[in-house]
Short mmCIF file of C-alpha atoms in Angstrom, two decimals:
data_model
loop_
_atom_site.label_atom_id
_atom_site.label_comp_id
_atom_site.label_asym_id
_atom_site.label_seq_id
_atom_site.Cartn_x
_atom_site.Cartn_y
_atom_site.Cartn_z
CA MET I 1 8.77 28.48 -11.11
CA ARG I 2 8.06 24.98 -9.88
CA PHE I 3 4.53 23.85 -10.59
CA CYS I 4 2.78 22.70 -7.42
CA LEU I 5 -0.10 20.34 -8.05
CA PHE I 6 -1.51 20.73 -4.55
CA SER I 7 -1.59 24.52 -4.66
CA LEU I 8 -3.50 24.41 -7.95
CA LEU I 9 -6.09 21.89 -6.84
CA THR I 10 -6.67 22.92 -3.25
CA PRO I 11 -9.26 25.49 -4.35
CA LEU I 12 -11.10 22.67 -6.26
CA SER I 13 -12.99 21.13 -4.12
CA SER I 14 -19.75 -11.00 -13.90
CA LEU I 15 -16.11 -11.08 -12.12
CA LEU I 16 -13.46 -9.24 -14.08
CA ILE I 17 -10.07 -10.96 -14.02
CA PHE I 18 -6.77 -9.22 -14.66
CA PRO I 19 -3.31 -10.72 -14.37
CA ALA I 20 -2.42 -10.37 -11.21
CA ALA I 21 7.76 1.83 -2.24
CA ALA I 22 5.86 -1.48 -1.03
CA GLU I 23 5.17 -4.32 -3.36
CA PRO I 24 1.50 -4.93 -4.15
CA GLY I 25 0.13 -7.48 -1.74
CA ASP I 26 2.28 -6.36 1.19
CA VAL I 27 0.54 -6.41 4.56
CA LYS I 28 1.47 -4.43 7.65
CA THR I 29 -0.06 -4.56 11.11
CA PHE I 30 -0.12 -1.37 13.18
CA PRO I 31 -0.43 -2.45 16.85
CA SER I 32 -2.75 -0.45 19.04
CA PRO I 33 -0.85 2.02 21.28
CA GLN I 34 -2.94 0.93 24.25
CA THR I 35 -4.83 -2.23 25.19
CA THR I 36 -6.54 -3.53 22.06
CA THR I 37 -10.28 -2.99 22.14
CA ALA I 38 -10.97 -3.02 18.37
CA ARG I 39 -9.46 -4.40 15.19
CA LEU I 40 -9.72 -3.00 11.69
CA ARG I 41 -8.66 -4.66 8.43
CA ILE I 42 -8.19 -2.36 5.43
CA HIS I 43 -7.49 -3.26 1.82
CA GLY I 44 -6.18 -0.15 0.06
CA SER I 45 -4.52 0.90 -3.19
CA THR I 46 -2.51 3.70 -1.55
CA ASP I 47 1.06 2.66 -0.77
CA ILE I 48 1.61 1.50 2.81
CA GLU I 49 4.51 3.89 3.38
CA ASN I 50 2.21 6.81 2.50
CA PHE I 51 -0.93 5.66 4.26
CA ALA I 52 0.94 4.82 7.49
CA ALA I 53 0.73 8.49 8.51
CA VAL I 54 -3.08 8.35 8.30
CA ILE I 55 -3.28 5.23 10.46
CA ALA I 56 -0.87 6.66 13.03
CA ASP I 57 -2.96 9.81 13.37
CA TYR I 58 -6.19 7.83 13.68
CA GLN I 59 -4.65 5.74 16.47
CA LYS I 60 -4.06 8.94 18.42
CA LEU I 61 -7.83 9.36 18.47
CA SER I 62 -8.54 5.66 18.90
CA PRO I 63 -5.51 4.21 20.74
CA GLY I 64 -7.24 0.89 21.35
CA THR I 65 -7.57 0.09 17.64
CA GLN I 66 -5.21 -2.33 15.92
CA VAL I 67 -5.07 -1.80 12.16
CA GLU I 68 -4.02 -4.30 9.49
CA TYR I 69 -3.41 -2.70 6.09
CA SER I 70 -2.98 -4.66 2.85
CA ASP I 71 -1.44 -2.77 -0.10
CA LEU I 72 -3.21 -4.01 -3.24
CA VAL I 73 -3.79 -2.79 -6.77
CA ALA I 74 -7.39 -1.73 -7.39
CA GLN I 75 -8.32 -4.83 -9.37
CA ASP I 76 -7.02 -7.12 -6.61
CA ILE I 77 -9.07 -5.28 -3.99
CA TYR I 78 -12.15 -6.05 -6.05
CA SER I 79 -11.39 -9.63 -7.05
CA ARG I 80 -9.96 -10.67 -3.66
CA TYR I 81 -13.12 -9.46 -1.95
CA LEU I 82 -15.34 -11.53 -4.24
CA ARG I 83 -13.17 -14.65 -4.00
CA SER I 84 -12.62 -14.62 -0.24
CA ALA I 85 -14.70 -16.36 2.38
CA PRO I 86 -16.72 -13.84 4.44
CA ARG I 87 -14.46 -14.33 7.49
CA ASP I 88 -11.39 -13.37 5.40
CA ARG I 89 -12.79 -10.15 3.96
CA ALA I 90 -11.60 -6.68 4.88
CA ASP I 91 -13.64 -4.25 6.95
CA LEU I 92 -12.94 -1.30 4.67
CA LEU I 93 -12.01 -1.07 0.97
CA ILE I 94 -10.21 2.10 -0.17
CA SER I 95 -9.49 2.16 -3.89
CA SER I 96 -8.65 4.38 -6.84
CA GLY I 97 -10.70 1.95 -8.97
CA MET I 98 -13.91 3.89 -8.57
CA ASP I 99 -15.69 1.89 -11.27
CA LEU I 100 -14.98 -1.40 -9.46
CA GLN I 101 -16.09 0.12 -6.16
CA THR I 102 -19.29 1.27 -7.86
CA LYS I 103 -19.89 -2.27 -9.14
CA LEU I 104 -19.53 -3.68 -5.62
CA VAL I 105 -22.14 -1.20 -4.42
CA ASN I 106 -24.43 -1.93 -7.37
CA ASP I 107 -24.20 -5.67 -6.74
CA GLY I 108 -25.22 -5.33 -3.11
CA HIS I 109 -21.86 -5.82 -1.40
CA ALA I 110 -21.69 -2.55 0.58
CA LEU I 111 -23.26 -1.29 3.79
CA VAL I 112 -25.16 1.98 4.00
CA HIS I 113 -23.27 4.42 6.20
CA ARG I 114 -24.83 7.69 7.35
CA SER I 115 -23.19 10.05 9.83
CA PRO I 116 -22.69 13.79 10.41
CA ALA I 117 -19.36 13.45 8.58
CA THR I 118 -20.86 11.92 5.44
CA ALA I 119 -23.73 14.41 5.50
CA GLY I 120 -21.14 17.14 4.89
CA LEU I 121 -19.94 15.63 1.63
CA PRO I 122 -21.10 17.05 -1.70
CA ALA I 123 -23.60 14.83 -3.50
CA TRP I 124 -21.27 14.11 -6.43
CA SER I 125 -18.65 12.55 -4.11
CA GLN I 126 -20.83 9.76 -2.69
CA TRP I 127 -23.28 7.26 -4.12
CA ARG I 128 -26.26 5.71 -2.33
CA HIS I 129 -24.58 6.41 1.04
CA GLU I 130 -22.42 3.34 0.33
CA ALA I 131 -19.42 4.59 -1.69
CA PHE I 132 -17.65 7.74 -0.53
CA GLY I 133 -14.94 9.85 -2.15
CA ILE I 134 -12.12 10.60 0.28
CA SER I 135 -9.78 12.44 -2.11
CA TYR I 136 -9.28 13.71 -5.63
CA GLU I 137 -6.72 12.25 -8.01
CA PRO I 138 -5.90 14.46 -11.04
CA ILE I 139 -4.69 12.51 -14.08
CA VAL I 140 -1.69 14.16 -15.69
CA ILE I 141 1.14 14.01 -18.19
CA VAL I 142 4.53 13.62 -16.51
CA TYR I 143 7.77 14.41 -18.33
CA ASN I 144 11.51 14.47 -17.71
CA LYS I 145 12.68 18.09 -17.65
CA ARG I 146 16.16 17.06 -18.85
CA LEU I 147 14.79 15.38 -21.96
CA LEU I 148 12.03 17.73 -23.11
CA ALA I 149 12.66 21.42 -23.64
CA PRO I 150 9.90 23.75 -22.37
CA ALA I 151 8.77 24.44 -25.94
CA GLN I 152 8.33 20.70 -26.57
CA VAL I 153 6.17 20.00 -23.53
CA PRO I 154 2.61 19.23 -24.71
CA ARG I 155 -0.11 21.19 -22.92
CA THR I 156 -3.05 19.56 -24.69
CA ARG I 157 -3.74 16.16 -26.24
CA ARG I 158 -3.56 17.72 -29.67
CA GLN I 159 -0.05 18.95 -28.89
CA LEU I 160 0.86 15.52 -27.53
CA LEU I 161 -0.39 13.90 -30.74
CA ALA I 162 1.69 16.32 -32.83
CA LEU I 163 4.77 15.56 -30.71
CA LEU I 164 4.28 11.81 -31.11
CA ARG I 165 3.93 12.20 -34.88
CA ASP I 166 7.03 14.40 -35.17
CA PRO I 167 9.94 12.19 -36.36
CA LYS I 168 12.40 14.77 -35.02
CA ALA I 169 11.15 14.14 -31.46
CA LYS I 170 12.52 10.57 -31.58
CA LEU I 171 10.08 9.27 -28.97
CA ALA I 172 9.96 5.63 -30.10
CA GLY I 173 10.20 3.49 -26.95
CA ARG I 174 10.40 6.61 -24.77
CA VAL I 175 6.72 7.15 -23.94
CA GLY I 176 4.74 5.24 -21.30
CA THR I 177 1.22 4.80 -20.01
CA TYR I 178 -0.91 2.29 -18.12
CA ASP I 179 -1.65 -1.08 -19.66
CA ALA I 180 -5.44 -0.97 -19.96
CA GLY I 181 -5.50 -4.77 -20.14
CA ARG I 182 -3.76 -5.22 -16.77
CA SER I 183 -4.50 -2.01 -14.88
CA SER I 184 -8.10 -1.36 -13.83
CA VAL I 185 -7.31 2.34 -13.38
CA GLY I 186 -5.68 2.39 -16.82
CA TYR I 187 -8.78 0.79 -18.30
CA LEU I 188 -11.06 3.32 -16.58
CA LEU I 189 -8.99 6.26 -17.87
CA ALA I 190 -8.80 4.87 -21.41
CA THR I 191 -12.57 4.46 -21.57
CA GLN I 192 -13.11 7.93 -20.14
CA ASP I 193 -10.83 9.36 -22.83
CA HIS I 194 -13.01 7.75 -25.48
CA GLN I 195 -16.12 9.26 -23.95
CA LEU I 196 -14.65 12.76 -23.60
CA GLY I 197 -12.12 13.17 -26.38
CA SER I 198 -12.65 13.00 -30.14
CA MET I 199 -8.96 12.25 -30.75
CA ALA I 200 -8.62 9.32 -28.34
CA GLY I 201 -8.28 6.78 -31.15
CA ALA I 202 -5.66 8.81 -33.00
CA LEU I 203 -3.69 9.34 -29.81
CA GLN I 204 -3.75 5.63 -29.01
CA ALA I 205 -2.51 4.84 -32.54
CA ALA I 206 0.32 7.37 -32.17
CA LEU I 207 1.33 5.77 -28.86
CA GLY I 208 1.37 2.39 -30.59
CA ASP I 209 3.44 3.76 -33.49
CA ASN I 210 5.98 4.94 -30.88
CA ALA I 211 6.24 1.50 -29.20
CA VAL I 212 4.64 2.80 -26.00
CA VAL I 213 5.89 1.18 -22.78
CA LEU I 214 2.99 -0.24 -20.76
CA GLU I 215 2.92 -0.70 -16.98
CA GLU I 216 0.34 -1.84 -14.45
CA ARG I 217 1.27 0.58 -11.66
CA THR I 218 2.24 4.24 -11.40
CA GLY I 219 5.57 3.69 -9.63
CA PRO I 220 7.40 1.86 -12.42
CA LEU I 221 6.27 4.45 -14.98
CA LEU I 222 7.56 7.31 -12.84
CA ASP I 223 10.80 5.42 -12.17
CA ARG I 224 11.41 5.15 -15.91
CA VAL I 225 10.67 8.83 -16.53
CA ALA I 226 12.84 9.95 -13.61
CA ARG I 227 15.76 7.80 -14.82
CA GLY I 228 15.46 9.16 -18.34
CA GLN I 229 14.42 5.85 -19.88
CA LEU I 230 11.15 7.53 -20.83
CA ALA I 231 10.70 11.14 -21.85
CA LEU I 232 7.08 11.27 -20.70
CA ALA I 233 4.17 9.25 -19.37
CA TYR I 234 0.54 9.86 -20.28
CA ASN I 235 -2.54 9.55 -18.01
CA VAL I 236 -0.86 8.89 -14.66
CA LEU I 237 -1.80 9.71 -11.06
CA GLY I 238 -0.77 13.26 -10.28
CA SER I 239 -0.21 12.90 -6.53
CA TYR I 240 2.46 10.22 -7.02
CA ALA I 241 4.29 12.41 -9.52
CA GLN I 242 4.17 15.42 -7.20
CA ALA I 243 5.66 13.33 -4.39
CA ARG I 244 8.60 12.44 -6.68
CA ILE I 245 9.08 16.11 -7.55
CA ASP I 246 9.05 17.06 -3.88
CA ALA I 247 11.77 14.45 -3.33
CA GLY I 248 13.95 16.02 -6.03
CA ALA I 249 13.15 14.02 -9.17
CA PRO I 250 13.66 15.98 -12.44
CA LEU I 251 10.01 15.70 -13.39
CA GLY I 252 7.40 18.13 -14.61
CA ILE I 253 3.62 17.82 -14.46
CA VAL I 254 1.07 18.94 -17.04
CA LEU I 255 -2.66 19.11 -16.38
CA PRO I 256 -3.91 18.93 -19.98
CA GLU I 257 -5.70 22.15 -20.85
CA ASP I 258 -8.29 20.52 -23.13
CA TYR I 259 -9.52 18.45 -20.17
CA THR I 260 -7.94 16.91 -17.10
CA LEU I 261 -9.61 13.81 -15.77
CA VAL I 262 -10.04 13.69 -11.99
CA LEU I 263 -10.92 10.40 -10.35
CA LEU I 264 -12.07 9.88 -6.80
CA ARG I 265 -10.28 7.61 -4.36
CA THR I 266 -13.30 5.94 -2.74
CA ALA I 267 -14.05 3.97 0.41
CA LEU I 268 -16.80 1.50 1.18
CA ILE I 269 -17.70 -0.81 4.06
CA PRO I 270 -18.40 -4.36 2.86
CA ARG I 271 -21.75 -5.80 3.88
CA GLU I 272 -20.07 -8.70 5.69
CA ALA I 273 -17.42 -6.63 7.48
CA ALA I 274 -16.66 -8.19 10.86
CA ASN I 275 -15.79 -4.77 12.31
CA ALA I 276 -18.23 -2.51 10.50
CA VAL I 277 -18.60 -0.10 13.42
CA GLU I 278 -14.84 0.56 13.57
CA ALA I 279 -14.74 0.82 9.78
CA GLY I 280 -17.43 3.51 9.99
CA ARG I 281 -15.41 5.44 12.55
CA PHE I 282 -12.31 5.29 10.37
CA LEU I 283 -14.29 6.41 7.31
CA ASP I 284 -15.72 9.34 9.26
CA TYR I 285 -12.17 10.24 10.32
CA LEU I 286 -10.94 10.19 6.70
CA ILE I 287 -13.55 12.74 5.60
CA SER I 288 -13.32 14.87 8.74
CA PRO I 289 -11.34 18.14 8.54
CA ARG I 290 -8.53 16.51 10.54
CA GLY I 291 -8.39 13.41 8.35
CA GLN I 292 -8.54 15.46 5.17
CA ALA I 293 -5.64 17.60 6.39
CA VAL I 294 -3.51 14.51 7.06
CA LEU I 295 -4.33 13.07 3.63
CA ALA I 296 -3.32 16.36 2.02
CA ARG I 297 -0.21 17.26 4.01
CA GLN I 298 1.29 13.87 4.80
CA VAL I 299 0.06 11.63 1.99
CA GLY I 300 -0.13 14.19 -0.80
CA LEU I 301 -3.73 13.44 -1.81
CA GLN I 302 -6.08 16.21 -2.85
CA PRO I 303 -8.85 16.75 -0.26
CA ILE I 304 -12.56 16.45 -1.01
CA ARG I 305 -13.26 19.14 1.58
CA SER I 306 -11.69 22.52 2.28
CA ALA I 307 -9.65 23.36 5.35
CA SER I 308 -12.78 24.84 6.92
CA GLY I 309 -14.59 21.53 6.50
CA ALA I 310 -16.94 22.83 3.80
CA PRO I 311 -17.40 20.67 0.70
CA LEU I 312 -15.66 21.81 -2.44
CA ALA I 313 -17.42 22.06 -5.80
CA PRO I 314 -15.79 20.54 -8.92
CA GLN I 315 -16.01 23.85 -10.73
CA ALA I 316 -14.44 25.87 -7.92
CA GLY I 317 -11.20 27.73 -8.45
CA ASP I 318 -9.92 29.94 -11.23
CA GLY I 319 -7.70 29.73 -14.27
CA ALA I 320 -7.97 27.74 -17.48
CA ARG I 321 -6.28 24.67 -16.02
CA VAL I 322 -8.73 24.45 -13.15
CA ARG I 323 -11.72 25.02 -15.43
CA ALA I 324 -10.49 22.11 -17.56
CA LEU I 325 -10.81 19.65 -14.69
CA ARG I 326 -13.33 16.89 -15.39
CA PRO I 327 -14.19 14.88 -12.27
CA ILE I 328 -15.37 11.39 -13.22
CA PRO I 329 -18.93 11.10 -11.82
CA LEU I 330 -19.45 8.48 -9.14
CA GLY I 331 -22.47 6.37 -10.04
CA PRO I 332 -24.00 3.82 -12.42
CA GLY I 333 -22.45 5.41 -15.52
CA LEU I 334 -19.18 3.76 -14.46
CA LEU I 335 -20.71 0.32 -14.97
CA VAL I 336 -21.06 0.64 -18.75
CA TYR I 337 -17.55 -0.48 -19.66
CA LEU I 338 -17.54 -3.23 -17.02
CA ASP I 339 -19.99 -5.21 -19.13
CA ALA I 340 -18.01 -8.29 -20.25
CA LEU I 341 -18.80 -7.92 -23.96
CA LYS I 342 -18.17 -4.19 -24.02
CA ARG I 343 -14.91 -4.65 -22.13
CA ARG I 344 -13.68 -7.31 -24.56
CA GLN I 345 -14.59 -5.18 -27.57
CA PHE I 346 -12.91 -2.12 -26.14
CA LEU I 347 -9.69 -3.97 -25.23
CA ASP I 348 -9.54 -5.66 -28.62
CA ALA I 349 -9.69 -2.25 -30.30
CA TRP I 350 -7.25 -0.75 -27.79
CA ARG I 351 -4.70 -3.51 -28.32
CA SER I 352 -4.97 -3.30 -32.08
CA THR I 353 -3.81 0.31 -31.96
CA VAL I 354 -1.61 0.56 -28.87
CA GLN I 355 0.05 -2.83 -29.38
CA PRO I 356 -0.08 -3.29 -33.16
CA GLN I 357 2.94 -5.62 -33.18
CA GLY I 358 2.07 -7.32 -29.91
CA ALA I 359 4.76 -5.44 -27.98
CA ARG I 360 5.57 -6.85 -24.57
CA PRO I 361 4.17 -4.64 -21.76
CA GLY I 362 6.73 -2.73 -19.74
CA THR I 363 9.63 -3.35 -22.13
CA PRO I 364 10.95 -0.59 -24.39
CA PRO I 365 12.63 -1.59 -27.66
CA PRO I 366 16.44 -2.06 -27.54
#
């Protein structure tokens, strides 16, 4: 029976510089259906082709609003905001880099936003009334069903480690994950693994021993797995994988049973937003029952709130896989690994194990 990620999770309720569907950096303007009375500029890490459905639905409610959406990786949302002149900054930042969003809030770059819509959110999904979770993002293992037999598919990190160490599996150059040095989401997930899992170091070393292929974005990893260039990818965004499965890709998804990280896709209104009022309206729409339904049904993101509009608790649901979900808390704890010294030390250790021979990111061995 096909595993459906959405059906499982619906009951759940100093400047850092990285090297720098739609290509990241693409910009699209959605003209207002009627005479323009408001303009809204959004920088988001959700692909334009997916988020377009959200904007189109919002414009049914606000037909005088013109929306400009820039598709950026999470790190670029953060760094572009800090580098831009106030007049060039977006009105709303929507990012899967919840640690970078938290840092913007902590450093005084976000506006307080209180409304009946935000009052309905659970406390764990917002911080200081400035950063707000709009959806869940489960972090999963994705594999090619044609390359791994059911008995080989790892259900826990311990099983994944055993598979990577098994010479009969022949996984050298056929496993992928995020490059923690280039991907802010990859860095966040790698640091969370080290806080939660006792075998994180051993797993990283095993990935390195298998010449792991490293990518900055989810799409290229999933492309490689779907084409059979990779047998599996570790720690990737579950919603993107489910969309590929729905489109017919020969992929399978595993929510690791020891623990499954869940990050929040968050939104904040910058302090210097030129159109803060319209940004607040759009944010309220995103966390309204209608907006949550559009995010779930047309974008494939897991909703923060139930269909009835009630907030969902992280521990809600049943079954071992649901109980293993570990939402990453939104708050100051996310700032620890953004300290420049701690970041450098972590990445030095990460590279020494994951890239022991200095392998080139994104390139499997011949």
